[in-house]
mmCIF file of C-alpha atoms and ligand atoms in Angstrom:
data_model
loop_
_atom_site.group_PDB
_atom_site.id
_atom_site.type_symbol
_atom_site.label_atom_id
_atom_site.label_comp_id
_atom_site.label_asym_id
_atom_site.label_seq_id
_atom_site.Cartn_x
_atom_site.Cartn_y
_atom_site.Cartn_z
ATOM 1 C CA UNK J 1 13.417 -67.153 27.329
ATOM 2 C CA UNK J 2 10.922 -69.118 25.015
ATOM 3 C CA UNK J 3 13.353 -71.329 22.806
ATOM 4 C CA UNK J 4 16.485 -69.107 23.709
ATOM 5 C CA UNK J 5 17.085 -70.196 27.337
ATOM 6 C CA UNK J 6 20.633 -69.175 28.469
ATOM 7 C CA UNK J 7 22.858 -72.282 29.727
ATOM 8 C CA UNK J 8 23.797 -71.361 33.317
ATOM 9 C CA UNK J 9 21.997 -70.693 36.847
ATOM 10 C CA UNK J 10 18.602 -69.461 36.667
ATOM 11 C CA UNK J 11 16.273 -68.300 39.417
ATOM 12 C CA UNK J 12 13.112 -65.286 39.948
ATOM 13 C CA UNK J 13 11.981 -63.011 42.129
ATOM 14 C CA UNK J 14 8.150 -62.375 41.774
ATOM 15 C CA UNK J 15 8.292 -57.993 41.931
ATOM 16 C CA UNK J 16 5.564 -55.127 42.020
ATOM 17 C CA UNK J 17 5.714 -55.083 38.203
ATOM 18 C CA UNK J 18 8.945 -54.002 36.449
ATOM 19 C CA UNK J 19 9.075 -51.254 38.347
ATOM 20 C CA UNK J 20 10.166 -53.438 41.256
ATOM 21 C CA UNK J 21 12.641 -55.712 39.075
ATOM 22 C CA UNK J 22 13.980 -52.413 38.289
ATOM 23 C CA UNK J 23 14.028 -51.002 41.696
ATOM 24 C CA UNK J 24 15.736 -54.157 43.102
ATOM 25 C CA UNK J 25 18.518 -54.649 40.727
ATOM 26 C CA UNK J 26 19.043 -50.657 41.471
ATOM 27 C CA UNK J 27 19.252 -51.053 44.672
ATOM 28 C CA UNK J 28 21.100 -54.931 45.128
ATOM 29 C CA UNK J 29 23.658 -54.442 42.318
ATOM 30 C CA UNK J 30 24.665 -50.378 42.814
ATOM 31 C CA UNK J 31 26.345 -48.605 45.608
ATOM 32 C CA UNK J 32 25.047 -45.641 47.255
ATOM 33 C CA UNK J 33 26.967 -42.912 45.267
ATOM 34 C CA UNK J 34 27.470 -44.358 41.816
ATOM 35 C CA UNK J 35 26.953 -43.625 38.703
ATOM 36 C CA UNK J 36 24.245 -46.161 36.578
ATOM 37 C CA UNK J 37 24.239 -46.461 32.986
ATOM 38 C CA UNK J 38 21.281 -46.165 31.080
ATOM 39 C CA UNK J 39 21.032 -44.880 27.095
ATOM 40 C CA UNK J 40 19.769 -40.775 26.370
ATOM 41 C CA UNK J 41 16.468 -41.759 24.982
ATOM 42 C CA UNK J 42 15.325 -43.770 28.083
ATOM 43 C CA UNK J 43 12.346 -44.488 30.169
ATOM 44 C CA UNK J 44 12.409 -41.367 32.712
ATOM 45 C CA UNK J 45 11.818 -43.591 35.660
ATOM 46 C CA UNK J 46 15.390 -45.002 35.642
ATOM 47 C CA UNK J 47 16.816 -41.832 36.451
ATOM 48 C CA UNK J 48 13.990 -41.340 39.674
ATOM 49 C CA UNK J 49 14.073 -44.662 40.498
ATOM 50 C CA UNK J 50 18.357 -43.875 41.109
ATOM 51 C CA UNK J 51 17.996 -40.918 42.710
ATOM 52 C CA UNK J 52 15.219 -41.897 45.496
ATOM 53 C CA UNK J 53 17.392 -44.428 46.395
ATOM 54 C CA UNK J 54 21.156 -42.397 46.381
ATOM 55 C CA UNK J 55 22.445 -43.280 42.872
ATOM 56 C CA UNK J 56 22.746 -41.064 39.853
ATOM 57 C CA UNK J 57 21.869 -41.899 35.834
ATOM 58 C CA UNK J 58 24.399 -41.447 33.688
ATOM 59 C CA UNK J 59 23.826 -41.731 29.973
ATOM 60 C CA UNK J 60 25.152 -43.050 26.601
ATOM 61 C CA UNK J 61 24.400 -41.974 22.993
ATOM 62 C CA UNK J 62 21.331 -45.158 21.843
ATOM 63 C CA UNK J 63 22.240 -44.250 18.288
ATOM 64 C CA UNK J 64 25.260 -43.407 16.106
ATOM 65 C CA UNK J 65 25.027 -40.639 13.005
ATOM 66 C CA UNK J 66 23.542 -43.664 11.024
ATOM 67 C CA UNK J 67 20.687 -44.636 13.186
ATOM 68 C CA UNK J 68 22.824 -47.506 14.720
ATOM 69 C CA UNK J 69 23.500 -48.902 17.879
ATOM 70 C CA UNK J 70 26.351 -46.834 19.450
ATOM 71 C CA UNK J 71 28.674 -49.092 20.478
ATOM 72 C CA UNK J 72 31.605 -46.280 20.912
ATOM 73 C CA UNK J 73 29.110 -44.204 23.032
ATOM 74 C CA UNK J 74 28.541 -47.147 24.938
ATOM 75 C CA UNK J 75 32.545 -48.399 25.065
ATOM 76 C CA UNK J 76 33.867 -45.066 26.062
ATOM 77 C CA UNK J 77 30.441 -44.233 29.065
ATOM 78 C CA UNK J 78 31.200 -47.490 30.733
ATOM 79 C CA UNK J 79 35.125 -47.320 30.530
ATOM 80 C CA UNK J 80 35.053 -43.667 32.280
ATOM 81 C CA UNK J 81 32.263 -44.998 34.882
ATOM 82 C CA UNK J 82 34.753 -47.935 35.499
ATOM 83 C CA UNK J 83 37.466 -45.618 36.080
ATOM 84 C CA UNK J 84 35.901 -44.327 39.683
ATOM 85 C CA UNK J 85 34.068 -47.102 40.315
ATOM 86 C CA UNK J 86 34.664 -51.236 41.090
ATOM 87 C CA UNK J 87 31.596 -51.955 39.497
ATOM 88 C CA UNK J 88 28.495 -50.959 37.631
ATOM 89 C CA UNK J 89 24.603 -51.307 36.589
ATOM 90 C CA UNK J 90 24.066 -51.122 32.828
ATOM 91 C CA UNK J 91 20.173 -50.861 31.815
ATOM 92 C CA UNK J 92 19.307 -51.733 29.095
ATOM 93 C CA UNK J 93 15.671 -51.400 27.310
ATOM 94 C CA UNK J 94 15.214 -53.705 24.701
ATOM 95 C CA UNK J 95 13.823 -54.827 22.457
ATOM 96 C CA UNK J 96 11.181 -52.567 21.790
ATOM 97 C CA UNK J 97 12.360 -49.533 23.552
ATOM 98 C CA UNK J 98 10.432 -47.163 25.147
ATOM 99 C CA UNK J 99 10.365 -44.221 23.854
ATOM 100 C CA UNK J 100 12.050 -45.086 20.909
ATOM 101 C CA UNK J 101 10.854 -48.402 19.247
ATOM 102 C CA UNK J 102 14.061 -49.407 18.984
ATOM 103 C CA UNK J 103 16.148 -52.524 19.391
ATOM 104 C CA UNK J 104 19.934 -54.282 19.677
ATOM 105 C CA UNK J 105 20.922 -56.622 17.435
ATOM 106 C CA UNK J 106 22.430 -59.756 18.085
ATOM 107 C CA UNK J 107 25.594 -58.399 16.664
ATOM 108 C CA UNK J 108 25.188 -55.500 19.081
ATOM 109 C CA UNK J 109 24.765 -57.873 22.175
ATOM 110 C CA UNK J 110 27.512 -59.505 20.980
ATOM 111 C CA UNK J 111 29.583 -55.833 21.268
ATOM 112 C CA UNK J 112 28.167 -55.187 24.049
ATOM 113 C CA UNK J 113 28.997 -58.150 26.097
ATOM 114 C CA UNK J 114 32.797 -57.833 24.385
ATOM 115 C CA UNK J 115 33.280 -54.713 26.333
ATOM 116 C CA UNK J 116 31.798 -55.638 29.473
ATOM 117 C CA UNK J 117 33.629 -58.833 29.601
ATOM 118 C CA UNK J 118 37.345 -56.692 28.865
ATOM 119 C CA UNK J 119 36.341 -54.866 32.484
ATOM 120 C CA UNK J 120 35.549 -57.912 33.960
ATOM 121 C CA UNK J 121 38.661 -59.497 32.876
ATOM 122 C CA UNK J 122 40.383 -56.227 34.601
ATOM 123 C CA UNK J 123 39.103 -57.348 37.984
ATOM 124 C CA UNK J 124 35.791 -55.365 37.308
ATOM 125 C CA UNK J 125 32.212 -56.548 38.255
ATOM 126 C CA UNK J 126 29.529 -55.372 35.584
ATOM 127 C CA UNK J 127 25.473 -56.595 36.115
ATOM 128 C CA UNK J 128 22.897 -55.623 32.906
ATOM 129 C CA UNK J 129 19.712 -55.383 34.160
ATOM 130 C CA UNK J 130 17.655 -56.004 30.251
ATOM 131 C CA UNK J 131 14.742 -54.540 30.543
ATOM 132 C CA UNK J 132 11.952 -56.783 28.849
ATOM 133 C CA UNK J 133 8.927 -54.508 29.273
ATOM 134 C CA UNK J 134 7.983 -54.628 25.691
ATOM 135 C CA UNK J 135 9.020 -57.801 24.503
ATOM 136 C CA UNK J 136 5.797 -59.014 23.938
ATOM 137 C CA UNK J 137 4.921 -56.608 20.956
ATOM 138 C CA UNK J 138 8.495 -56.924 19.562
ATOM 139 C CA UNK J 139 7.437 -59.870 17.152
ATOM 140 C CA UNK J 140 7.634 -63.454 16.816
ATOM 141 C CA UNK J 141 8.647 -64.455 20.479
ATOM 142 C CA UNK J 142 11.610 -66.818 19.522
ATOM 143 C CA UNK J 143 12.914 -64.208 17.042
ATOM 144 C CA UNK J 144 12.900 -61.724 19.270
ATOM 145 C CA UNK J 145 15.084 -63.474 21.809
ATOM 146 C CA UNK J 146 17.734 -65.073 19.984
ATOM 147 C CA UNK J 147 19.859 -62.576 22.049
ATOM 148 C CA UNK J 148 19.360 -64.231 25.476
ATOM 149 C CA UNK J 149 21.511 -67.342 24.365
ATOM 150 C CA UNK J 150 24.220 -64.916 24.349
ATOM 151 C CA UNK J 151 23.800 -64.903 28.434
ATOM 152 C CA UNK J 152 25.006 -68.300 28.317
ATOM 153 C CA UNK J 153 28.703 -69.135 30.128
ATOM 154 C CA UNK J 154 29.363 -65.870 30.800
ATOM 155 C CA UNK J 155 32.022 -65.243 33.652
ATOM 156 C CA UNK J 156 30.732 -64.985 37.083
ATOM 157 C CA UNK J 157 31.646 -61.285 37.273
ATOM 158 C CA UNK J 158 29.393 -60.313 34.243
ATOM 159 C CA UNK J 159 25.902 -60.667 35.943
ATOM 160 C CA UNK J 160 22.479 -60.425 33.541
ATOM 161 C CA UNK J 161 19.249 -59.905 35.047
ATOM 162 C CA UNK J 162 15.907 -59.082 33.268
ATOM 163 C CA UNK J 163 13.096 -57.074 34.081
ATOM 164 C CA UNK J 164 9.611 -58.629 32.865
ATOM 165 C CA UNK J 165 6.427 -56.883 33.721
ATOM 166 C CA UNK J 166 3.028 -58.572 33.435
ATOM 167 C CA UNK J 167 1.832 -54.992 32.641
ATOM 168 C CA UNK J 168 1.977 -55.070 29.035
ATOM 169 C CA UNK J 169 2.501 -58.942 28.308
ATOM 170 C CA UNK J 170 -0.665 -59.570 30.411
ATOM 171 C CA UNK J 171 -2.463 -56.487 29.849
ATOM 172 C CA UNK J 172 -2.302 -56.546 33.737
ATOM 173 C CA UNK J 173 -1.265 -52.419 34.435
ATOM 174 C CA UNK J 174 -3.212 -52.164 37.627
ATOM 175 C CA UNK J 175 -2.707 -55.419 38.954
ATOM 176 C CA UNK J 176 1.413 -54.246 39.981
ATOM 177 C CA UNK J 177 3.535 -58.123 38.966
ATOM 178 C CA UNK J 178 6.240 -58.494 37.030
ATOM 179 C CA UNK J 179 9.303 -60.480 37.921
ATOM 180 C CA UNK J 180 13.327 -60.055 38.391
ATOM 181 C CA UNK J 181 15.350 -62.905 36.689
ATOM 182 C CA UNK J 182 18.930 -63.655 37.174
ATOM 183 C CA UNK J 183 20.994 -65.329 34.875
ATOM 184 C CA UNK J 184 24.841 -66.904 36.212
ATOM 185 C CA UNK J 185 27.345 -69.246 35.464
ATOM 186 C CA UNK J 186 27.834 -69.535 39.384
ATOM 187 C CA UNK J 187 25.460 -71.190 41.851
ATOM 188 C CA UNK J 188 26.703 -68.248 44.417
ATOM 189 C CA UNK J 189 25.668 -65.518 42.365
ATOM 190 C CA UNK J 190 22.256 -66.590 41.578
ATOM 191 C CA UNK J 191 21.875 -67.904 45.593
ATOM 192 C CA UNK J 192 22.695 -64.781 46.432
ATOM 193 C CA UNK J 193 20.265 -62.649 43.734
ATOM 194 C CA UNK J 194 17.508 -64.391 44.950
ATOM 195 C CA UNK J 195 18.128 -64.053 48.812
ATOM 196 C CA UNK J 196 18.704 -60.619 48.188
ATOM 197 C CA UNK J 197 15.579 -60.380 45.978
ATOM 198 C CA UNK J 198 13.123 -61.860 48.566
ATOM 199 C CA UNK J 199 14.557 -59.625 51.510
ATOM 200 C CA UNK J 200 14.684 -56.274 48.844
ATOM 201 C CA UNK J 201 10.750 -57.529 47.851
ATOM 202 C CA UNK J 202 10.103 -57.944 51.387
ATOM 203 C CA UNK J 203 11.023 -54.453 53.096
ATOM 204 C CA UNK J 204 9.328 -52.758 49.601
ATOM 205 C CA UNK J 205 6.013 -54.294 49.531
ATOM 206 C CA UNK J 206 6.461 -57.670 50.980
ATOM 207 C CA UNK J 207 4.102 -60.106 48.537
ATOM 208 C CA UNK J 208 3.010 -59.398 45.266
ATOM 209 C CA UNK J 209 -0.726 -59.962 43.899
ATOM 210 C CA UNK J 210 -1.528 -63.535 44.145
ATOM 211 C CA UNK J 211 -4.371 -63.373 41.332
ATOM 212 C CA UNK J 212 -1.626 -62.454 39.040
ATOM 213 C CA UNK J 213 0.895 -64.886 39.644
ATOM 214 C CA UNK J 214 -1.789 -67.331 39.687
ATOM 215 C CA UNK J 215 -2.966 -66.420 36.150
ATOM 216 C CA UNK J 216 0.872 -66.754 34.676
ATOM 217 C CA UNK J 217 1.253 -70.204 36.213
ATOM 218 C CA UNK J 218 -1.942 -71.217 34.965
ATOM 219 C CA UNK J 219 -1.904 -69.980 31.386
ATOM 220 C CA UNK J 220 2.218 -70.923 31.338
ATOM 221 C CA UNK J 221 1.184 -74.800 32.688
ATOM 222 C CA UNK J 222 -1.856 -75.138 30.080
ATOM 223 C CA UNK J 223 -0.547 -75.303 26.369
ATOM 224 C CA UNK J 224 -3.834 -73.917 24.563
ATOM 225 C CA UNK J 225 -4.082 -71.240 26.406
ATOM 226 C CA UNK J 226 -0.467 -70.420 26.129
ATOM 227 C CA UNK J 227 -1.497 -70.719 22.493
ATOM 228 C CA UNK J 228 -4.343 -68.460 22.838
ATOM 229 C CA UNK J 229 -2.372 -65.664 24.294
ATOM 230 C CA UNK J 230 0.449 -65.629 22.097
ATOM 231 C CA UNK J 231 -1.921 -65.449 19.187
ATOM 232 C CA UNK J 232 -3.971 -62.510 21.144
ATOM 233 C CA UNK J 233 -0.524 -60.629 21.511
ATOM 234 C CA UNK J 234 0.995 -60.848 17.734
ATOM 235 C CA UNK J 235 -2.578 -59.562 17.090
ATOM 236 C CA UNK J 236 -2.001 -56.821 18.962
ATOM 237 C CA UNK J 237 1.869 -56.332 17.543
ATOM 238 C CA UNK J 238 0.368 -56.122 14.337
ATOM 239 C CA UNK J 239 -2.200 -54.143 14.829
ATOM 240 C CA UNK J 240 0.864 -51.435 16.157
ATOM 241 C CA UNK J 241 3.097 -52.122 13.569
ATOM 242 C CA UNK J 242 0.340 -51.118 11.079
ATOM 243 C CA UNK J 243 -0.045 -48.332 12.443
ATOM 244 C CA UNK J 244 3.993 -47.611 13.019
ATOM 245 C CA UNK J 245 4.658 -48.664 9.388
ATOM 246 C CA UNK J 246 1.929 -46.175 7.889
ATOM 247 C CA UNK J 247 3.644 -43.041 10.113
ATOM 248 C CA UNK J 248 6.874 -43.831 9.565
ATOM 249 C CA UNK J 249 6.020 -43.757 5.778
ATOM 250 C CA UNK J 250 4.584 -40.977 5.752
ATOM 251 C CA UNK J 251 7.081 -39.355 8.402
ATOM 252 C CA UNK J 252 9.916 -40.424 5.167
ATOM 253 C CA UNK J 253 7.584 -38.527 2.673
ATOM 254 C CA UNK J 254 7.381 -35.725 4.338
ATOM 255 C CA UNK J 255 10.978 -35.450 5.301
ATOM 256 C CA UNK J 256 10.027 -35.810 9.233
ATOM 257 C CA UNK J 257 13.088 -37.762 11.551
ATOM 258 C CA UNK J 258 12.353 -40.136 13.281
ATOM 259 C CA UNK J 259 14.394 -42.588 15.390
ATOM 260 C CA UNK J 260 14.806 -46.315 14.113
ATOM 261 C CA UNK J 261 11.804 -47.832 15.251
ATOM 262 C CA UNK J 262 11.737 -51.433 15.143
ATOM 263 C CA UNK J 263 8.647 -52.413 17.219
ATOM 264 C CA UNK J 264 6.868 -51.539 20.453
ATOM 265 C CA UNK J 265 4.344 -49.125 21.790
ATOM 266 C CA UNK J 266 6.765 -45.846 21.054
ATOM 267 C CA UNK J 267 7.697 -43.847 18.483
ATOM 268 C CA UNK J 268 10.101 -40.720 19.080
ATOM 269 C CA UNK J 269 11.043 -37.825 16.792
ATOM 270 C CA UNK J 270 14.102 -35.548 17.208
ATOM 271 C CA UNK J 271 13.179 -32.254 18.326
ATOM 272 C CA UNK J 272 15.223 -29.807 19.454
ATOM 273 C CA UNK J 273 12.448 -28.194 22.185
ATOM 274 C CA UNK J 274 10.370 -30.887 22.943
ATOM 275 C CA UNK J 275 7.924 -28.439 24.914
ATOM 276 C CA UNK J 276 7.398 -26.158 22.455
ATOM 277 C CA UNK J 277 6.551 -29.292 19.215
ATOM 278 C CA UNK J 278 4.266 -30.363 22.522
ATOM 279 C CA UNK J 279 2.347 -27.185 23.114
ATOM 280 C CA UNK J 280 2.354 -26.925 18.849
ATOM 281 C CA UNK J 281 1.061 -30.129 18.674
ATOM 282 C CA UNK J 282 -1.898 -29.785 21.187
ATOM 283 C CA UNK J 283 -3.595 -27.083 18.752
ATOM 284 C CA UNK J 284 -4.046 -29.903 16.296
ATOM 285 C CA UNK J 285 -5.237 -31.752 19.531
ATOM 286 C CA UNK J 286 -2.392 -34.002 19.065
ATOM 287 C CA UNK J 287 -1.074 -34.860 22.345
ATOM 288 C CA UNK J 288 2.413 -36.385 22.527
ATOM 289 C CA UNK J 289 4.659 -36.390 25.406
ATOM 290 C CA UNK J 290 7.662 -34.080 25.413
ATOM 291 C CA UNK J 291 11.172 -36.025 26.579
ATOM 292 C CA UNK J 292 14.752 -34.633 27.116
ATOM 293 C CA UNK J 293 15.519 -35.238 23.304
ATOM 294 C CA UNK J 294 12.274 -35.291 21.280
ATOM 295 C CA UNK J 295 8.803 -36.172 21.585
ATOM 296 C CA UNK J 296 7.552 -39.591 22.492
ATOM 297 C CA UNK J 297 4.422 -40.403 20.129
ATOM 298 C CA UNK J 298 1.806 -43.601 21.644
ATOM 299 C CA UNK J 299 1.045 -45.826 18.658
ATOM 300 C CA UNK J 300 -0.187 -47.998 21.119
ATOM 301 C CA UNK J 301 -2.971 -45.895 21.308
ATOM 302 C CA UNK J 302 -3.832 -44.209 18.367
ATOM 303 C CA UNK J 303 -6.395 -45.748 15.868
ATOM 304 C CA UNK J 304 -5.208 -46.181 11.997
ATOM 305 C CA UNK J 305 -7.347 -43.489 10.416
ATOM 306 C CA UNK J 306 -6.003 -41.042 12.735
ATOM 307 C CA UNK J 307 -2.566 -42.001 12.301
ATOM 308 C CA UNK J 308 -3.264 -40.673 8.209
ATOM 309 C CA UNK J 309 -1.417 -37.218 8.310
ATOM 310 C CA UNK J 310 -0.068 -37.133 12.090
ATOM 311 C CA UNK J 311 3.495 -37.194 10.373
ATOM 312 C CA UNK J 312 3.020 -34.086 8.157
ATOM 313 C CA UNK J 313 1.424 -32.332 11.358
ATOM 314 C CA UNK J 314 4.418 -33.204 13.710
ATOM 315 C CA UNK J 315 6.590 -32.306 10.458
ATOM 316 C CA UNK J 316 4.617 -28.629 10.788
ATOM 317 C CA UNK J 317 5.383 -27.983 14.682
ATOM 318 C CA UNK J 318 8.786 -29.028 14.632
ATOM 319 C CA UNK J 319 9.694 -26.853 11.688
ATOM 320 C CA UNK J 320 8.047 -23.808 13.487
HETATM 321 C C1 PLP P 401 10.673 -49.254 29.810
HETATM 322 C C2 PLP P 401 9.764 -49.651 30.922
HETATM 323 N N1 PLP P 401 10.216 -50.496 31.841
HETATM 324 C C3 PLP P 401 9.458 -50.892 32.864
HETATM 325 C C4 PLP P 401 8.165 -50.446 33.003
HETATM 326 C C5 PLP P 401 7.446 -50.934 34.218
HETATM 327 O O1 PLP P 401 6.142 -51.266 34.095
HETATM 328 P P1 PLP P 401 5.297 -51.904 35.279
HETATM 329 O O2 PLP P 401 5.869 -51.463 36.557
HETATM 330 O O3 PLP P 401 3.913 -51.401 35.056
HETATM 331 O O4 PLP P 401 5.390 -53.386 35.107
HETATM 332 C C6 PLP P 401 7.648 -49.549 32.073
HETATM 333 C C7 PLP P 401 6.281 -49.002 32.207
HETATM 334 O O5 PLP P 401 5.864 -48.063 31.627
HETATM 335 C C8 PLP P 401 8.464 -49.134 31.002
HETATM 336 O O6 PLP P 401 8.040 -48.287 30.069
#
């Protein structure tokens, strides 16, 4: 929460990286048989991590004509959920969406907690599960969480977890720890998140690595290295935003779409067969990944001077 702690109850549960924070709030805080709401351009683990476990993805439009947050998309998808169901999951990935790049606003929290807290007031229970993968390359790390004091007092039927992953933050992939967090204005519902949590982590994988817990309490208890790493990470956001700021320049003089991208590892373009702008793509051996909507570029991982003239190539495949 860096400077933007929520006022309420707080607690963890240490998970096999945000995989498990996502697996656990799937499987605590949704029935077998409902419906969970994630956006269209989505990570495409939500929708396997649902159905392994008996739950199905259902989707909202991310983005409105204008390249905004679609808070009528949203509205209307979690009103007709709400009309079969008690209650309902909401995930979402921000900021720094993957595959998109993009991020809510604090206006569009505030939207967004407007219409969950109508249900609740209805007799409705609603949990978001804000998935923080990213957050680390979103920018400034107060800035980019001026939205969490928004979780503050909310009512005790409107539940907000995040998913953090020591994966990207850490540059820890391999080493599998991330963490669940709960935030409540009742005791109960955060005693009974994290009693859930341990017995969920414990029939999944029981402990998670030691090592890397270790190294967050260590470098989170010592204030120069704390220092160190934050300074190693908006290296490494800047270093990505370079890159994302000379491709989407070149993506607007070349007339390519591409979805608001804000920060993060992703960029997506619009495409209407993905496979095809794919298979184009790899004869420039440019290799993108294809997704439901468009194709899902890695900034993350491509160098400046090769970034010079991807736009006008993508531009090429999805024309033919
Ligand atoms: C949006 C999103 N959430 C969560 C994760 C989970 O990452 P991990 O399990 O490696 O911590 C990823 C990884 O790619 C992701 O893209």
């Amino acid at each position: 929460f860096e400077a933007y702690r929520p006022e309420g109850y707080i607690d963890a549960v240490a998970t096999a990286g945000g995989t498990g924070a996502v697996h656990i709030a799937i499987a605590n805080y949704s029935e077998v048989g409902d419906d969970v709401l994630a956006s269209d351009w989505r990570w495409g683990i939500y929708g396997s991590l649902c159905q392994e476990i008996g739950r199905r993805l259902t989707t909202f439009a991310l983005l409105d004509e204008s390249g905004a947050f679609n808070i009528e998309s949203f509205s209307s998808a979690v009103a007709d959920v709400l009309r079969k169901q008690d209650s309902l999951l909401i995930i979402l990935n921000t900021p720094a969406n993957n595959p998109t790049g993009f991020a809510l606003s604090d206006q569009d929290w505030a939207e967004v907690l407007q219409v969950c807290r109508f249900h609740e007031k209805q007799g409705k229970r609603i949990s978001i599960l804000v998935d923080i993968a990213y957050i680390a390359y979103a920018g400034e790390k107060n800035e980019v969480r001026t939205f969490m004091k928004q979780f503050s007092n909310l009512p005790p039927h409107l539940f907000i977890m995040a998913a953090f992953s020591m994966s990207k933050g850490y540059t820890l992939y391999g080493q599998r720890a991330g963490a669940l967090v709960g935030v409540s204005s009742s005791e109960d519902v955060i005693k009974e998140f994290t009693e859930l949590g341990r017995y969920s982590a414990r029939t999944s994988w029981s402990n998670v690595n030691r090592a890397a817990m270790t190294l967050l309490t260590t470098i989170r208890g010592d204030a120069a290295l704390t220092k160190r790493l934050d300074e190693e990470r908006m290296e490494f956001f800047r270093i990505i935003q370079q890159r994302a700021s000379l491709f989407t320049e070149e993506a607007a003089q070349c007339g390519l779409r591409v979805i608001p991208y804000h920060a993060g590892f992703f960029i997506s373009i619009p495409a209407a067969n993905p496979q095809a702008v794919c298979e184009a793509l790899q004869d420039e051996l440019v290799f993108a990944a294809p997704l439901a909507l468009g194709v899902r570029l890695g900034v993350c991982s491509v160098p400046l001077p090769k970034i010079k003239g991807l736009a006008a190539k993508i531009k090429k495949a999805v024309d033919k």
